[in-house]
Tab-separated table of C-alpha atoms in Angstrom:
chain	number	residue	atom	x	y	z
A	1	MET	CA	0.000	0.000	0.000
A	2	SER	CA	1.368	3.420	-0.910
A	3	SER	CA	1.496	6.263	1.600
A	4	ILE	CA	-1.527	8.464	2.221
A	5	ARG	CA	-1.205	12.232	2.357
A	6	VAL	CA	-3.473	13.861	4.937
A	7	ALA	CA	-4.113	17.201	6.606
A	8	ALA	CA	-4.913	17.145	10.309
A	9	ILE	CA	-6.029	20.230	12.213
A	10	ASP	CA	-6.296	20.469	15.983
A	11	CYS	CA	-8.327	23.444	17.176
A	12	GLY	CA	-7.788	23.812	20.894
A	13	THR	CA	-8.583	26.474	23.444
A	14	ASN	CA	-5.310	28.322	22.943
A	15	ALA	CA	-3.925	27.306	19.547
A	16	ILE	CA	-4.851	25.930	16.143
A	17	ARG	CA	-2.264	23.531	14.730
A	18	LEU	CA	-1.846	21.977	11.307
A	19	LEU	CA	-0.066	18.776	10.311
A	20	ILE	CA	0.374	17.745	6.720
A	21	ALA	CA	1.908	14.303	6.605
A	22	ASP	CA	2.379	11.141	4.609
A	23	LEU	CA	1.163	8.033	6.445
A	24	ASP	CA	2.278	4.463	5.818
A	25	PRO	CA	-0.397	2.240	7.389
A	26	GLU	CA	1.724	-0.893	6.927
A	27	THR	CA	4.819	0.340	8.778
A	28	GLY	CA	3.120	2.833	11.084
A	29	GLU	CA	5.490	5.569	9.940
A	30	ILE	CA	4.345	9.183	9.769
A	31	THR	CA	6.410	11.640	7.727
A	32	ASP	CA	5.884	15.329	8.434
A	33	LEU	CA	5.632	17.617	5.427
A	34	ASP	CA	4.424	20.682	7.321
A	35	ARG	CA	3.696	21.153	11.020
A	36	ARG	CA	2.764	24.599	12.287
A	37	MET	CA	0.875	26.403	15.035
A	38	LEU	CA	-0.959	29.690	15.428
A	39	ILE	CA	-2.018	31.027	18.842
A	40	VAL	CA	-5.619	32.238	18.445
A	41	ARG	CA	-6.933	31.995	22.043
A	42	LEU	CA	-10.303	30.644	20.891
A	43	GLY	CA	-11.179	30.057	24.534
A	44	GLN	CA	-11.010	33.781	25.399
A	45	ASP	CA	-13.566	34.362	28.192
A	46	VAL	CA	-15.444	31.110	27.468
A	47	ASP	CA	-15.112	29.993	31.089
A	48	ARG	CA	-16.789	33.255	32.207
A	49	THR	CA	-19.348	33.933	29.442
A	50	GLY	CA	-20.066	30.526	27.958
A	51	ARG	CA	-19.657	31.997	24.455
A	52	LEU	CA	-16.912	32.285	21.851
A	53	HIS	CA	-15.766	35.912	21.700
A	54	PRO	CA	-16.138	37.642	18.288
A	55	GLU	CA	-12.453	38.580	18.309
A	56	ALA	CA	-11.500	34.968	19.060
A	57	LEU	CA	-13.645	33.744	16.173
A	58	ALA	CA	-11.997	36.255	13.845
A	59	ARG	CA	-8.541	35.017	14.854
A	60	ALA	CA	-9.572	31.390	14.378
A	61	PHE	CA	-11.022	32.036	10.921
A	62	ALA	CA	-7.864	33.899	9.874
A	63	ALA	CA	-5.814	30.851	10.900
A	64	CYS	CA	-8.142	28.571	8.941
A	65	ARG	CA	-7.721	30.702	5.810
A	66	GLU	CA	-3.924	30.453	6.107
A	67	TYR	CA	-4.124	26.690	6.576
A	68	ALA	CA	-6.522	26.302	3.646
A	69	GLU	CA	-3.881	27.825	1.359
A	70	VAL	CA	-1.201	25.429	2.626
A	71	ILE	CA	-3.497	22.417	2.239
A	72	ALA	CA	-4.328	23.441	-1.327
A	73	GLU	CA	-0.619	23.761	-2.144
A	74	HIS	CA	-0.174	20.107	-1.171
A	75	GLY	CA	-3.148	19.024	-3.304
A	76	ILE	CA	-5.064	17.420	-0.454
A	77	THR	CA	-8.748	16.783	-1.110
A	78	PRO	CA	-11.458	17.313	1.540
A	79	ASP	CA	-11.827	13.561	2.152
A	80	ARG	CA	-8.238	13.562	3.478
A	81	ILE	CA	-8.747	16.542	5.790
A	82	ARG	CA	-9.953	16.285	9.366
A	83	MET	CA	-10.317	19.088	11.867
A	84	VAL	CA	-10.969	18.271	15.505
A	85	ALA	CA	-12.287	21.034	17.742
A	86	THR	CA	-11.795	20.498	21.434
A	87	SER	CA	-12.554	22.131	24.766
A	88	ALA	CA	-13.590	25.701	23.917
A	89	SER	CA	-15.950	24.769	21.089
A	90	ARG	CA	-17.507	22.012	23.200
A	91	ASP	CA	-18.320	24.495	25.948
A	92	ALA	CA	-19.583	27.448	23.892
A	93	GLU	CA	-23.239	28.340	23.380
A	94	ASN	CA	-22.479	29.768	19.914
A	95	ALA	CA	-20.452	26.790	18.666
A	96	ALA	CA	-22.616	26.675	15.524
A	97	GLU	CA	-21.162	30.013	14.430
A	98	PHE	CA	-17.684	28.549	14.659
A	99	THR	CA	-18.694	25.412	12.737
A	100	ALA	CA	-20.295	27.390	9.901
A	101	GLY	CA	-17.229	29.595	9.520
A	102	VAL	CA	-14.858	26.625	9.356
A	103	GLU	CA	-17.036	24.850	6.770
A	104	ALA	CA	-17.036	27.943	4.561
A	105	ILE	CA	-13.230	28.211	4.659
A	106	LEU	CA	-11.966	24.624	4.726
A	107	GLY	CA	-14.853	22.746	3.134
A	108	VAL	CA	-15.054	20.280	6.033
A	109	THR	CA	-17.143	20.143	9.173
A	110	PRO	CA	-15.053	20.255	12.350
A	111	SER	CA	-15.498	17.231	14.584
A	112	VAL	CA	-16.396	18.516	18.031
A	113	VAL	CA	-15.217	15.477	19.951
A	114	SER	CA	-15.914	14.428	23.504
A	115	GLY	CA	-13.205	14.705	26.102
A	116	GLU	CA	-12.831	10.933	26.089
A	117	GLU	CA	-12.371	10.793	22.290
A	118	GLU	CA	-9.912	13.684	22.535
A	119	ALA	CA	-7.972	11.618	25.066
A	120	ARG	CA	-7.914	8.552	22.805
A	121	LEU	CA	-6.640	10.569	19.837
A	122	SER	CA	-3.886	12.038	22.015
A	123	TYR	CA	-2.955	8.570	23.229
A	124	THR	CA	-2.678	7.178	19.699
A	125	GLY	CA	-0.518	10.078	18.573
A	126	ALA	CA	1.814	9.847	21.552
A	127	THR	CA	2.269	6.093	21.933
A	128	ARG	CA	2.164	4.576	18.442
A	129	GLU	CA	5.963	4.965	18.175
A	130	LEU	CA	6.693	3.943	21.793
A	131	LEU	CA	5.431	0.361	21.661
A	132	GLY	CA	8.334	-2.062	21.533
A	133	GLY	CA	10.827	0.624	22.563
A	134	PRO	CA	12.725	1.256	25.804
A	135	HIS	CA	9.886	3.111	27.554
A	136	ARG	CA	7.780	0.532	29.360
A	137	PRO	CA	3.992	0.320	29.273
A	138	PRO	CA	1.503	0.886	30.664
A	139	TYR	CA	1.664	4.501	29.576
A	140	LEU	CA	-0.118	7.239	31.475
A	141	VAL	CA	-0.516	9.993	28.894
A	142	PHE	CA	-1.784	13.471	29.701
A	143	ASP	CA	-2.473	16.257	27.212
A	144	LEU	CA	-2.318	19.569	29.073
A	145	GLY	CA	-4.243	21.998	26.892
A	146	GLY	CA	-5.667	25.473	27.245
A	147	GLY	CA	-9.117	24.576	28.521
A	148	SER	CA	-8.846	20.959	29.561
A	149	THR	CA	-6.420	18.153	30.312
A	150	GLU	CA	-6.970	14.629	29.046
A	151	PHE	CA	-5.649	11.557	30.851
A	152	VAL	CA	-5.317	8.133	29.255
A	153	LEU	CA	-3.908	4.889	30.645
A	154	GLY	CA	-3.140	2.014	28.332
A	155	GLU	CA	-0.751	-0.285	26.540
A	156	GLN	CA	-1.613	-1.304	22.981
A	157	GLU	CA	-5.214	-0.438	23.787
A	158	VAL	CA	-6.686	2.235	26.036
A	159	ARG	CA	-7.684	1.009	29.486
A	160	ALA	CA	-9.193	4.203	30.856
A	161	ALA	CA	-9.612	7.810	29.748
A	162	TYR	CA	-10.950	11.007	31.275
A	163	SER	CA	-11.012	14.723	30.432
A	164	THR	CA	-11.134	17.416	33.096
A	165	ASP	CA	-11.510	21.191	32.820
A	166	ILE	CA	-8.083	22.243	34.028
A	167	GLY	CA	-5.864	23.914	31.437
A	168	CYS	CA	-3.416	26.791	31.230
A	169	VAL	CA	-5.892	29.332	29.811
A	170	ARG	CA	-8.819	28.311	31.998
A	171	MET	CA	-6.723	28.300	35.176
A	172	THR	CA	-5.144	31.652	34.310
A	173	GLU	CA	-8.532	33.289	33.752
A	174	ARG	CA	-9.984	31.632	36.842
A	175	HIS	CA	-7.169	32.399	39.291
A	176	PHE	CA	-4.421	34.615	37.826
A	177	ALA	CA	-6.398	37.157	35.799
A	178	GLY	CA	-4.768	40.062	37.638
A	179	GLY	CA	-1.280	39.242	36.393
A	180	GLN	CA	1.475	37.941	38.658
A	181	PRO	CA	-0.334	35.766	41.221
A	182	THR	CA	-0.271	36.185	44.981
A	183	GLU	CA	0.485	33.261	47.276
A	184	ALA	CA	-3.221	33.051	48.115
A	185	GLN	CA	-4.125	32.812	44.419
A	186	ILE	CA	-1.492	30.144	43.852
A	187	GLU	CA	-2.868	28.089	46.742
A	188	ALA	CA	-6.431	28.493	45.423
A	189	ALA	CA	-5.332	27.318	41.980
A	190	ARG	CA	-3.460	24.389	43.491
A	191	ALA	CA	-6.563	23.350	45.446
A	192	ASP	CA	-8.652	23.614	42.275
A	193	VAL	CA	-6.256	21.339	40.373
A	194	ARG	CA	-6.072	18.821	43.208
A	195	ALA	CA	-9.864	18.586	43.383
A	196	ALA	CA	-9.989	17.923	39.638
A	197	LEU	CA	-7.316	15.237	39.952
A	198	ASP	CA	-9.353	13.566	42.707
A	199	THR	CA	-12.165	13.194	40.163
A	200	VAL	CA	-9.798	11.948	37.459
A	201	ALA	CA	-8.395	9.311	39.818
A	202	GLY	CA	-11.868	7.838	40.205
A	203	VAL	CA	-11.755	6.855	36.523
A	204	VAL	CA	-8.063	6.667	35.573
A	205	PRO	CA	-5.739	5.188	38.230
A	206	LEU	CA	-3.085	7.884	38.280
A	207	ASP	CA	-0.476	5.756	40.054
A	208	SER	CA	-0.617	2.834	37.602
A	209	GLY	CA	1.534	4.060	34.717
A	210	ALA	CA	5.063	2.728	34.273
A	211	THR	CA	5.856	5.692	31.987
A	212	LEU	CA	4.334	9.160	32.397
A	213	VAL	CA	4.040	10.887	29.006
A	214	GLY	CA	3.266	14.607	28.779
A	215	LEU	CA	1.934	16.398	25.705
A	216	ALA	CA	1.196	19.903	24.410
A	217	GLY	CA	2.665	23.388	24.657
A	218	THR	CA	3.002	23.810	28.410
A	219	VAL	CA	4.875	20.529	28.711
A	220	THR	CA	7.172	21.101	25.727
A	221	THR	CA	7.928	24.662	26.852
A	222	VAL	CA	8.860	23.538	30.358
A	223	ALA	CA	11.034	20.828	28.784
A	224	GLY	CA	12.765	23.433	26.623
A	225	ILE	CA	13.481	25.511	29.732
A	226	ALA	CA	14.811	22.437	31.564
A	227	LEU	CA	17.117	21.669	28.624
A	228	GLU	CA	18.285	25.325	28.579
A	229	LEU	CA	17.748	25.504	24.836
A	230	PRO	CA	18.758	28.724	23.038
A	231	GLY	CA	15.532	28.507	21.018
A	232	TYR	CA	12.627	26.149	20.495
A	233	ASP	CA	13.965	22.877	19.061
A	234	SER	CA	11.281	20.220	18.605
A	235	GLU	CA	13.801	17.486	17.755
A	236	ARG	CA	15.639	17.933	21.057
A	237	ILE	CA	12.430	18.294	23.051
A	238	HIS	CA	10.773	15.197	21.553
A	239	HIS	CA	11.292	12.282	23.979
A	240	ALA	CA	13.327	14.378	26.401
A	241	VAL	CA	13.114	13.191	30.003
A	242	VAL	CA	12.512	15.831	32.695
A	243	GLY	CA	12.694	15.148	36.426
A	244	VAL	CA	10.087	16.252	38.936
A	245	GLU	CA	12.603	18.431	40.798
A	246	GLN	CA	13.348	20.305	37.564
A	247	VAL	CA	9.635	20.851	37.012
A	248	ARG	CA	9.183	22.040	40.598
A	249	GLU	CA	11.994	24.569	40.252
A	250	ILE	CA	10.746	25.857	36.883
A	251	ALA	CA	7.144	26.117	38.089
A	252	ARG	CA	8.243	28.059	41.160
A	253	TRP	CA	10.206	30.504	39.003
A	254	LEU	CA	7.398	30.972	36.467
A	255	LEU	CA	4.819	31.619	39.191
A	256	HIS	CA	6.966	34.366	40.718
A	257	SER	CA	8.430	35.903	37.557
A	258	SER	CA	7.262	39.023	35.745
A	259	HIS	CA	5.709	39.073	32.289
A	260	ALA	CA	8.939	40.527	30.894
A	261	GLU	CA	11.071	37.823	32.507
A	262	ARG	CA	8.900	35.045	31.074
A	263	ALA	CA	8.854	36.712	27.639
A	264	ALA	CA	12.654	36.707	27.622
A	265	VAL	CA	12.864	32.913	27.910
A	266	PRO	CA	14.327	31.704	24.574
A	267	VAL	CA	11.887	28.806	24.052
A	268	MET	CA	8.773	30.791	25.031
A	269	HIS	CA	6.166	31.375	22.327
A	270	PRO	CA	4.736	34.902	22.744
A	271	GLY	CA	1.224	33.486	22.992
A	272	ARG	CA	2.169	31.416	26.047
A	273	VAL	CA	3.789	34.113	28.178
A	274	ASP	CA	0.658	34.952	30.156
A	275	VAL	CA	-0.578	31.357	30.637
A	276	ILE	CA	2.597	29.321	31.159
A	277	ALA	CA	2.728	29.866	34.937
A	278	ALA	CA	-0.708	28.314	35.456
A	279	GLY	CA	0.188	25.537	33.042
A	280	ALA	CA	3.401	24.747	34.920
A	281	LEU	CA	1.453	24.592	38.185
A	282	VAL	CA	-0.943	22.045	36.651
A	283	LEU	CA	2.014	20.045	35.318
A	284	LEU	CA	3.708	19.941	38.701
A	285	GLU	CA	0.513	18.880	40.466
A	286	ILE	CA	0.057	16.030	37.967
A	287	MET	CA	3.598	14.769	38.515
A	288	GLU	CA	3.261	14.959	42.285
A	289	ARG	CA	-0.110	13.199	42.231
A	290	THR	CA	1.168	10.350	40.049
A	291	GLY	CA	4.330	9.967	42.106
A	292	ALA	CA	6.402	10.023	38.911
A	293	ALA	CA	10.083	10.834	39.346
A	294	GLU	CA	10.342	11.852	35.708
A	295	LEU	CA	8.323	12.763	32.665
A	296	LEU	CA	8.740	11.643	29.044
A	297	VAL	CA	7.935	14.603	26.791
A	298	SER	CA	6.356	13.980	23.392
A	299	GLU	CA	5.972	16.326	20.443
A	300	HIS	CA	3.595	13.761	18.919
A	301	ASP	CA	0.131	14.182	20.330
A	302	ILE	CA	-3.502	14.608	19.354
A	303	LEU	CA	-2.471	16.135	16.017
A	304	ASP	CA	-0.745	12.879	15.050
A	305	GLY	CA	-3.718	10.913	16.372
A	306	ILE	CA	-6.064	12.951	14.160
A	307	ALA	CA	-3.821	12.218	11.169
A	308	TRP	CA	-3.953	8.464	11.840
A	309	SER	CA	-7.747	8.608	12.228
A	310	ILE	CA	-8.004	9.712	8.575
A	311	ALA	CA	-6.073	6.723	7.177
């Protein structure tokens, strides 16, 4: 069987990402042709208002128009395109407005998936290349997004999955909206995360993974800081191992740093500067709750899972 060229789009609360890749279903190999991200903050104020903000919709549609041009350049037909819309568009009262705009631009209807399906796609993307390698199953995979975090435990197949509404954007808006947080705000956020993890643990046993695998921008950014990279380098970040003490130190610094100090970090995307502190707090709480001494960082995530779901 020859390779299949697909376009996968992940529309999250904070970013919209595109992957154009060639898939080989027989070997399980995925070859990137184009992988890019635009910060659009689709989840702006959704936690407070329950609606997608007009400015957020405008940013999302602009990103879709850019991606439509790239997809056309690669000659990919609509039957080989899939867009998955996650937390923000699940929560919003005016989600139909978002759907109609995407259909008009890309010619496909975005799949507004459940949190559990989002978790399964993330798991597929992150673990397909791990099986048979040095990192032992079962894998506990978490995808720390803008509005939600998905947890999945499994080996070749998923054992348990759960999505909870803790993410870097949602936690920032809920607890750190005034800028640099106070100790009281940090403790309130920590309590919020711990309560959510209590619920997760009722479905996904958080202490049962032999390998903890972290996905998405908060995790990869913290990994880049831990590696002291002079700029964002996905090849060095992919499958890096970061210890819990490193994460604790980085989270502490991010929570007490100024906007300017965070913006000066070489691996920091400008769209993450104001939400990375909350994200790092969530990351640290997850590692402490699981008891993991270290974290395996993956650049392959739900975007790769979406690509495989097209094949």
